[in-house]
Amino acid sequence: MKILLIGGEGTIGKAVAAEFRRRGMEVITAGRNSGDVQVDISQPASIERMYRQTGTVNAIICTAGTGYYGPFRTMTADMMMPGIQGKLMGQMNLVLIGQDYLAKGGSFTLTTGIAAEHPARNGTCVSMINGAVNSFVLGAAQEMTEERRINAVSPGLVEDSFERYGSAFPGYNLVPMGKLVNAYILSVEGAVNGKVLKVYA
């Protein structure tokens, strides 16, 4: 199996890539400034170039993208747009463009997060983005052809990210990285389709 992993050098992406390689699969990583190929998911033309480089793959996983954290009272559309263009539209375009590069029976796995249901303080923008991606997955699953599937993995506060994000999520249970990686395995190797795989604790 040939897997394309966008965000493969990030905290979650590294763990996901390592496990799939351990399972004997070929993993191609992509990122803005790192990986086997480069891609800016906020730019459809960059996504198209990436796919032309990788060719047909059996699974496409995205663990890249973030959004604006800041006070709701002073939040503006301009502050929200990088996250909307990246984590929201970027992941949607990975699917819309990627349909032509995903083998029959293959799968898309996007990444959202607990903020879709349990927003952190100052996290309205991220909550909106995660919720929108979740809804996109539910709708897109009904339209997939040639036995293709699509799911989202929705992590809680991952233990490996506690130092970076812990202060923004007080009281949230830590998610073991191994448990989170299992959700990506289920999405890629299992039969689930149109699911938001929640790993909150």
mmCIF file of N, CA and C in Angstrom, residues 85-187:
data_model
loop_
_atom_site.group_PDB
_atom_site.id
_atom_site.type_symbol
_atom_site.label_atom_id
_atom_site.label_comp_id
_atom_site.label_asym_id
_atom_site.label_seq_id
_atom_site.Cartn_x
_atom_site.Cartn_y
_atom_site.Cartn_z
ATOM 1 N N GLN A 85 -8.372 28.965 4.772
ATOM 2 C CA GLN A 85 -7.735 28.603 3.509
ATOM 3 C C GLN A 85 -6.852 27.365 3.644
ATOM 4 N N GLY A 86 -6.302 27.147 4.863
ATOM 5 C CA GLY A 86 -5.418 26.019 5.077
ATOM 6 C C GLY A 86 -6.141 24.782 5.563
ATOM 7 N N LYS A 87 -6.487 24.761 6.844
ATOM 8 C CA LYS A 87 -7.052 23.535 7.418
ATOM 9 C C LYS A 87 -8.429 23.196 6.862
ATOM 10 N N LEU A 88 -9.240 24.197 6.515
ATOM 11 C CA LEU A 88 -10.574 23.913 5.992
ATOM 12 C C LEU A 88 -10.543 23.693 4.484
ATOM 13 N N MET A 89 -10.316 24.761 3.708
ATOM 14 C CA MET A 89 -10.323 24.623 2.253
ATOM 15 C C MET A 89 -9.180 23.733 1.777
ATOM 16 N N GLY A 90 -8.047 23.788 2.486
ATOM 17 C CA GLY A 90 -6.918 22.947 2.094
ATOM 18 C C GLY A 90 -7.268 21.477 2.143
ATOM 19 N N GLN A 91 -7.879 21.042 3.233
ATOM 20 C CA GLN A 91 -8.243 19.629 3.342
ATOM 21 C C GLN A 91 -9.350 19.265 2.360
ATOM 22 N N MET A 92 -10.295 20.183 2.156
ATOM 23 C CA MET A 92 -11.342 19.916 1.170
ATOM 24 C C MET A 92 -10.746 19.769 -0.227
ATOM 25 N N ASN A 93 -9.794 20.644 -0.569
ATOM 26 C CA ASN A 93 -9.175 20.565 -1.895
ATOM 27 C C ASN A 93 -8.293 19.332 -2.043
ATOM 28 N N LEU A 94 -7.698 18.862 -0.947
ATOM 29 C CA LEU A 94 -6.950 17.603 -1.022
ATOM 30 C C LEU A 94 -7.849 16.469 -1.488
ATOM 31 N N VAL A 95 -9.110 16.530 -1.077
ATOM 32 C CA VAL A 95 -10.078 15.506 -1.480
ATOM 33 C C VAL A 95 -10.603 15.768 -2.890
ATOM 34 N N LEU A 96 -11.046 16.985 -3.148
ATOM 35 C CA LEU A 96 -11.648 17.297 -4.442
ATOM 36 C C LEU A 96 -10.664 17.059 -5.586
ATOM 37 N N ILE A 97 -9.430 17.516 -5.409
ATOM 38 C CA ILE A 97 -8.412 17.312 -6.436
ATOM 39 C C ILE A 97 -7.884 15.879 -6.387
ATOM 40 N N GLY A 98 -7.780 15.333 -5.189
ATOM 41 C CA GLY A 98 -7.181 14.020 -4.997
ATOM 42 C C GLY A 98 -8.000 12.856 -5.501
ATOM 43 N N GLN A 99 -9.279 13.088 -5.817
ATOM 44 C CA GLN A 99 -10.102 11.989 -6.334
ATOM 45 C C GLN A 99 -9.483 11.342 -7.564
ATOM 46 N N ASP A 100 -8.797 12.145 -8.357
ATOM 47 C CA ASP A 100 -8.198 11.619 -9.589
ATOM 48 C C ASP A 100 -6.890 10.885 -9.342
ATOM 49 N N TYR A 101 -6.392 10.935 -8.108
ATOM 50 C CA TYR A 101 -5.105 10.308 -7.791
ATOM 51 C C TYR A 101 -5.227 9.215 -6.729
ATOM 52 N N LEU A 102 -6.447 8.950 -6.284
ATOM 53 C CA LEU A 102 -6.684 7.919 -5.280
ATOM 54 C C LEU A 102 -7.168 6.648 -5.968
ATOM 55 N N ALA A 103 -6.479 5.557 -5.706
ATOM 56 C CA ALA A 103 -6.818 4.287 -6.346
ATOM 57 C C ALA A 103 -8.209 3.804 -5.930
ATOM 58 N N LYS A 104 -8.793 2.966 -6.755
ATOM 59 C CA LYS A 104 -10.070 2.342 -6.414
ATOM 60 C C LYS A 104 -9.917 1.598 -5.089
ATOM 61 N N GLY A 105 -10.873 1.790 -4.191
ATOM 62 C CA GLY A 105 -10.816 1.157 -2.884
ATOM 63 C C GLY A 105 -9.976 1.914 -1.874
ATOM 64 N N GLY A 106 -9.430 3.071 -2.275
ATOM 65 C CA GLY A 106 -8.588 3.855 -1.383
ATOM 66 C C GLY A 106 -9.378 4.726 -0.431
ATOM 67 N N SER A 107 -8.648 5.449 0.411
ATOM 68 C CA SER A 107 -9.314 6.255 1.441
ATOM 69 C C SER A 107 -8.630 7.597 1.655
ATOM 70 N N PHE A 108 -9.452 8.566 2.042
ATOM 71 C CA PHE A 108 -8.984 9.854 2.531
ATOM 72 C C PHE A 108 -9.166 9.867 4.045
ATOM 73 N N THR A 109 -8.198 10.413 4.764
ATOM 74 C CA THR A 109 -8.334 10.622 6.200
ATOM 75 C C THR A 109 -7.922 12.056 6.514
ATOM 76 N N LEU A 110 -8.875 12.859 6.946
ATOM 77 C CA LEU A 110 -8.607 14.245 7.318
ATOM 78 C C LEU A 110 -8.468 14.328 8.837
ATOM 79 N N THR A 111 -7.997 15.469 9.321
ATOM 80 C CA THR A 111 -7.818 15.645 10.760
ATOM 81 C C THR A 111 -8.549 16.894 11.228
ATOM 82 N N THR A 112 -9.359 16.736 12.261
ATOM 83 C CA THR A 112 -10.083 17.868 12.839
ATOM 84 C C THR A 112 -9.640 18.026 14.288
ATOM 85 N N GLY A 113 -10.546 17.887 15.255
ATOM 86 C CA GLY A 113 -10.129 18.021 16.641
ATOM 87 C C GLY A 113 -11.296 18.212 17.584
ATOM 88 N N ILE A 114 -11.010 18.029 18.853
ATOM 89 C CA ILE A 114 -12.013 18.087 19.910
ATOM 90 C C ILE A 114 -12.723 19.433 19.980
ATOM 91 N N ALA A 115 -12.061 20.493 19.481
ATOM 92 C CA ALA A 115 -12.654 21.830 19.541
ATOM 93 C C ALA A 115 -13.965 21.931 18.780
ATOM 94 N N ALA A 116 -14.218 20.993 17.851
ATOM 95 C CA ALA A 116 -15.496 21.001 17.134
ATOM 96 C C ALA A 116 -16.669 20.833 18.090
ATOM 97 N N GLU A 117 -16.443 20.120 19.188
ATOM 98 C CA GLU A 117 -17.501 19.862 20.170
ATOM 99 C C GLU A 117 -17.242 20.523 21.516
ATOM 100 N N HIS A 118 -15.959 20.676 21.849
ATOM 101 C CA HIS A 118 -15.585 21.229 23.150
ATOM 102 C C HIS A 118 -14.546 22.329 22.938
ATOM 103 N N PRO A 119 -14.985 23.511 22.513
ATOM 104 C CA PRO A 119 -14.042 24.584 22.198
ATOM 105 C C PRO A 119 -13.280 25.053 23.430
ATOM 106 N N ALA A 120 -12.014 25.343 23.220
ATOM 107 C CA ALA A 120 -11.206 25.970 24.256
ATOM 108 C C ALA A 120 -11.473 27.475 24.251
ATOM 109 N N ARG A 121 -11.116 28.138 25.334
ATOM 110 C CA ARG A 121 -11.216 29.594 25.359
ATOM 111 C C ARG A 121 -10.355 30.170 24.243
ATOM 112 N N ASN A 122 -10.862 31.177 23.583
ATOM 113 C CA ASN A 122 -10.184 31.835 22.461
ATOM 114 C C ASN A 122 -10.070 30.938 21.233
ATOM 115 N N GLY A 123 -10.875 29.874 21.181
ATOM 116 C CA GLY A 123 -10.759 28.921 20.084
ATOM 117 C C GLY A 123 -11.954 28.863 19.157
ATOM 118 N N THR A 124 -12.729 29.939 19.060
ATOM 119 C CA THR A 124 -13.921 29.927 18.215
ATOM 120 C C THR A 124 -13.588 29.621 16.757
ATOM 121 N N CYS A 125 -12.521 30.216 16.249
ATOM 122 C CA CYS A 125 -12.152 29.992 14.848
ATOM 123 C C CYS A 125 -11.823 28.523 14.599
ATOM 124 N N VAL A 126 -11.021 27.936 15.472
ATOM 125 C CA VAL A 126 -10.636 26.528 15.316
ATOM 126 C C VAL A 126 -11.856 25.627 15.462
ATOM 127 N N SER A 127 -12.757 25.960 16.374
ATOM 128 C CA SER A 127 -13.986 25.191 16.543
ATOM 129 C C SER A 127 -14.789 25.171 15.250
ATOM 130 N N MET A 128 -14.919 26.325 14.631
ATOM 131 C CA MET A 128 -15.669 26.440 13.379
ATOM 132 C C MET A 128 -15.025 25.613 12.273
ATOM 133 N N ILE A 129 -13.702 25.706 12.140
ATOM 134 C CA ILE A 129 -12.999 24.976 11.085
ATOM 135 C C ILE A 129 -13.157 23.474 11.269
ATOM 136 N N ASN A 130 -12.930 22.990 12.489
ATOM 137 C CA ASN A 130 -13.043 21.555 12.741
ATOM 138 C C ASN A 130 -14.450 21.047 12.462
ATOM 139 N N GLY A 131 -15.451 21.805 12.910
ATOM 140 C CA GLY A 131 -16.830 21.396 12.670
ATOM 141 C C GLY A 131 -17.165 21.352 11.187
ATOM 142 N N ALA A 132 -16.646 22.308 10.434
ATOM 143 C CA ALA A 132 -16.914 22.346 8.997
ATOM 144 C C ALA A 132 -16.270 21.162 8.286
ATOM 145 N N VAL A 133 -15.045 20.817 8.668
ATOM 146 C CA VAL A 133 -14.387 19.657 8.047
ATOM 147 C C VAL A 133 -15.143 18.376 8.384
ATOM 148 N N ASN A 134 -15.588 18.253 9.629
ATOM 149 C CA ASN A 134 -16.387 17.080 10.006
ATOM 150 C C ASN A 134 -17.620 16.957 9.116
ATOM 151 N N SER A 135 -18.310 18.055 8.902
ATOM 152 C CA SER A 135 -19.526 18.029 8.079
ATOM 153 C C SER A 135 -19.202 17.715 6.621
ATOM 154 N N PHE A 136 -18.080 18.228 6.139
ATOM 155 C CA PHE A 136 -17.647 17.920 4.773
ATOM 156 C C PHE A 136 -17.455 16.417 4.608
ATOM 157 N N VAL A 137 -16.844 15.783 5.584
ATOM 158 C CA VAL A 137 -16.605 14.339 5.527
ATOM 159 C C VAL A 137 -17.928 13.576 5.475
ATOM 160 N N LEU A 138 -18.879 13.976 6.303
ATOM 161 C CA LEU A 138 -20.175 13.288 6.320
ATOM 162 C C LEU A 138 -20.857 13.374 4.966
ATOM 163 N N GLY A 139 -20.801 14.556 4.339
ATOM 164 C CA GLY A 139 -21.429 14.715 3.034
ATOM 165 C C GLY A 139 -20.666 14.014 1.923
ATOM 166 N N ALA A 140 -19.349 14.185 1.921
ATOM 167 C CA ALA A 140 -18.538 13.632 0.837
ATOM 168 C C ALA A 140 -18.594 12.102 0.786
ATOM 169 N N ALA A 141 -18.742 11.476 1.960
ATOM 170 C CA ALA A 141 -18.792 10.013 2.005
ATOM 171 C C ALA A 141 -19.938 9.456 1.161
ATOM 172 N N GLN A 142 -21.017 10.222 1.050
ATOM 173 C CA GLN A 142 -22.170 9.768 0.262
ATOM 174 C C GLN A 142 -21.917 9.872 -1.236
ATOM 175 N N GLU A 143 -20.900 10.654 -1.611
ATOM 176 C CA GLU A 143 -20.656 10.910 -3.026
ATOM 177 C C GLU A 143 -19.459 10.137 -3.576
ATOM 178 N N MET A 144 -18.735 9.441 -2.713
ATOM 179 C CA MET A 144 -17.542 8.724 -3.156
ATOM 180 C C MET A 144 -17.907 7.602 -4.141
ATOM 181 N N THR A 145 -17.025 7.407 -5.115
ATOM 182 C CA THR A 145 -17.245 6.366 -6.115
ATOM 183 C C THR A 145 -16.085 5.376 -6.091
ATOM 184 N N GLU A 146 -16.265 4.276 -6.763
ATOM 185 C CA GLU A 146 -15.244 3.232 -6.915
ATOM 186 C C GLU A 146 -14.711 2.750 -5.570
ATOM 187 N N GLU A 147 -15.631 2.550 -4.640
ATOM 188 C CA GLU A 147 -15.314 1.984 -3.325
ATOM 189 C C GLU A 147 -14.355 2.848 -2.513
ATOM 190 N N ARG A 148 -14.214 4.113 -2.875
ATOM 191 C CA ARG A 148 -13.367 5.010 -2.096
ATOM 192 C C ARG A 148 -14.097 5.424 -0.817
ATOM 193 N N ARG A 149 -13.309 5.737 0.226
ATOM 194 C CA ARG A 149 -13.881 6.106 1.515
ATOM 195 C C ARG A 149 -13.245 7.404 2.015
ATOM 196 N N ILE A 150 -13.938 8.049 2.969
ATOM 197 C CA ILE A 150 -13.401 9.248 3.604
ATOM 198 C C ILE A 150 -13.827 9.297 5.063
ATOM 199 N N ASN A 151 -12.890 9.631 5.933
ATOM 200 C CA ASN A 151 -13.159 9.782 7.367
ATOM 201 C C ASN A 151 -12.347 10.952 7.906
ATOM 202 N N ALA A 152 -12.700 11.377 9.098
ATOM 203 C CA ALA A 152 -11.901 12.363 9.825
ATOM 204 C C ALA A 152 -11.494 11.755 11.154
ATOM 205 N N VAL A 153 -10.272 12.042 11.577
ATOM 206 C CA VAL A 153 -9.828 11.715 12.923
ATOM 207 C C VAL A 153 -9.865 12.993 13.732
ATOM 208 N N SER A 154 -10.513 12.924 14.894
ATOM 209 C CA SER A 154 -10.693 14.108 15.741
ATOM 210 C C SER A 154 -9.974 13.896 17.066
ATOM 211 N N PRO A 155 -8.720 14.381 17.177
ATOM 212 C CA PRO A 155 -7.965 14.166 18.422
ATOM 213 C C PRO A 155 -8.380 15.131 19.527
ATOM 214 N N GLY A 156 -8.225 14.655 20.756
ATOM 215 C CA GLY A 156 -8.266 15.544 21.896
ATOM 216 C C GLY A 156 -6.881 16.130 22.099
ATOM 217 N N LEU A 157 -6.542 16.467 23.324
ATOM 218 C CA LEU A 157 -5.219 17.003 23.642
ATOM 219 C C LEU A 157 -4.225 15.838 23.715
ATOM 220 N N VAL A 158 -3.385 15.726 22.700
ATOM 221 C CA VAL A 158 -2.448 14.606 22.610
ATOM 222 C C VAL A 158 -1.303 14.820 23.601
ATOM 223 N N GLU A 159 -0.917 13.758 24.288
ATOM 224 C CA GLU A 159 0.107 13.880 25.332
ATOM 225 C C GLU A 159 1.406 14.468 24.784
ATOM 226 N N ASP A 160 1.742 14.154 23.540
ATOM 227 C CA ASP A 160 2.980 14.670 22.956
ATOM 228 C C ASP A 160 2.904 16.164 22.660
ATOM 229 N N SER A 161 1.690 16.731 22.678
ATOM 230 C CA SER A 161 1.508 18.154 22.400
ATOM 231 C C SER A 161 1.217 18.969 23.654
ATOM 232 N N PHE A 162 1.312 18.336 24.812
ATOM 233 C CA PHE A 162 0.898 19.014 26.045
ATOM 234 C C PHE A 162 1.711 20.282 26.310
ATOM 235 N N GLU A 163 3.027 20.197 26.124
ATOM 236 C CA GLU A 163 3.853 21.372 26.402
ATOM 237 C C GLU A 163 3.472 22.554 25.523
ATOM 238 N N ARG A 164 3.094 22.280 24.292
ATOM 239 C CA ARG A 164 2.777 23.346 23.340
ATOM 240 C C ARG A 164 1.362 23.883 23.527
ATOM 241 N N TYR A 165 0.398 22.988 23.777
ATOM 242 C CA TYR A 165 -1.004 23.405 23.784
ATOM 243 C C TYR A 165 -1.713 23.240 25.121
ATOM 244 N N GLY A 166 -1.049 22.635 26.088
ATOM 245 C CA GLY A 166 -1.714 22.313 27.344
ATOM 246 C C GLY A 166 -2.341 23.501 28.042
ATOM 247 N N SER A 167 -1.688 24.652 28.014
ATOM 248 C CA SER A 167 -2.215 25.829 28.709
ATOM 249 C C SER A 167 -3.510 26.336 28.085
ATOM 250 N N ALA A 168 -3.738 26.008 26.817
ATOM 251 C CA ALA A 168 -4.964 26.442 26.134
ATOM 252 C C ALA A 168 -6.136 25.500 26.407
ATOM 253 N N PHE A 169 -5.836 24.315 26.952
ATOM 254 C CA PHE A 169 -6.878 23.308 27.176
ATOM 255 C C PHE A 169 -6.852 22.814 28.622
ATOM 256 N N PRO A 170 -7.073 23.695 29.583
ATOM 257 C CA PRO A 170 -7.031 23.269 30.984
ATOM 258 C C PRO A 170 -8.143 22.269 31.298
ATOM 259 N N GLY A 171 -7.762 21.189 31.990
ATOM 260 C CA GLY A 171 -8.748 20.190 32.389
ATOM 261 C C GLY A 171 -9.062 19.139 31.353
ATOM 262 N N TYR A 172 -8.478 19.241 30.163
ATOM 263 C CA TYR A 172 -8.731 18.240 29.126
ATOM 264 C C TYR A 172 -7.895 16.989 29.415
ATOM 265 N N ASN A 173 -8.472 15.828 29.195
ATOM 266 C CA ASN A 173 -7.738 14.579 29.380
ATOM 267 C C ASN A 173 -6.689 14.410 28.282
ATOM 268 N N LEU A 174 -5.540 13.888 28.648
ATOM 269 C CA LEU A 174 -4.484 13.657 27.666
ATOM 270 C C LEU A 174 -4.742 12.357 26.898
ATOM 271 N N VAL A 175 -4.528 12.418 25.607
ATOM 272 C CA VAL A 175 -4.728 11.262 24.738
ATOM 273 C C VAL A 175 -3.377 10.613 24.449
ATOM 274 N N PRO A 176 -3.206 9.319 24.744
ATOM 275 C CA PRO A 176 -1.950 8.632 24.392
ATOM 276 C C PRO A 176 -1.766 8.606 22.878
ATOM 277 N N MET A 177 -0.560 8.882 22.431
ATOM 278 C CA MET A 177 -0.308 8.932 20.989
ATOM 279 C C MET A 177 -0.647 7.601 20.322
ATOM 280 N N GLY A 178 -0.335 6.489 20.955
ATOM 281 C CA GLY A 178 -0.634 5.190 20.357
ATOM 282 C C GLY A 178 -2.115 4.999 20.085
ATOM 283 N N LYS A 179 -2.941 5.486 20.999
ATOM 284 C CA LYS A 179 -4.395 5.374 20.821
ATOM 285 C C LYS A 179 -4.855 6.223 19.644
ATOM 286 N N LEU A 180 -4.262 7.414 19.503
ATOM 287 C CA LEU A 180 -4.618 8.275 18.380
ATOM 288 C C LEU A 180 -4.190 7.651 17.056
ATOM 289 N N VAL A 181 -2.987 7.115 17.008
ATOM 290 C CA VAL A 181 -2.503 6.497 15.775
ATOM 291 C C VAL A 181 -3.417 5.362 15.340
ATOM 292 N N ASN A 182 -3.983 4.643 16.289
ATOM 293 C CA ASN A 182 -4.901 3.552 15.947
ATOM 294 C C ASN A 182 -6.104 4.044 15.150
ATOM 295 N N ALA A 183 -6.543 5.273 15.409
ATOM 296 C CA ALA A 183 -7.682 5.814 14.658
ATOM 297 C C ALA A 183 -7.326 5.994 13.189
ATOM 298 N N TYR A 184 -6.094 6.402 12.913
ATOM 299 C CA TYR A 184 -5.662 6.530 11.519
ATOM 300 C C TYR A 184 -5.552 5.157 10.862
ATOM 301 N N ILE A 185 -5.104 4.166 11.610
ATOM 302 C CA ILE A 185 -5.043 2.804 11.078
ATOM 303 C C ILE A 185 -6.449 2.307 10.741
ATOM 304 N N LEU A 186 -7.395 2.546 11.634
ATOM 305 C CA LEU A 186 -8.782 2.140 11.389
ATOM 306 C C LEU A 186 -9.328 2.799 10.130
ATOM 307 N N SER A 187 -9.054 4.081 9.952
ATOM 308 C CA SER A 187 -9.560 4.784 8.780
ATOM 309 C C SER A 187 -8.970 4.238 7.491
#
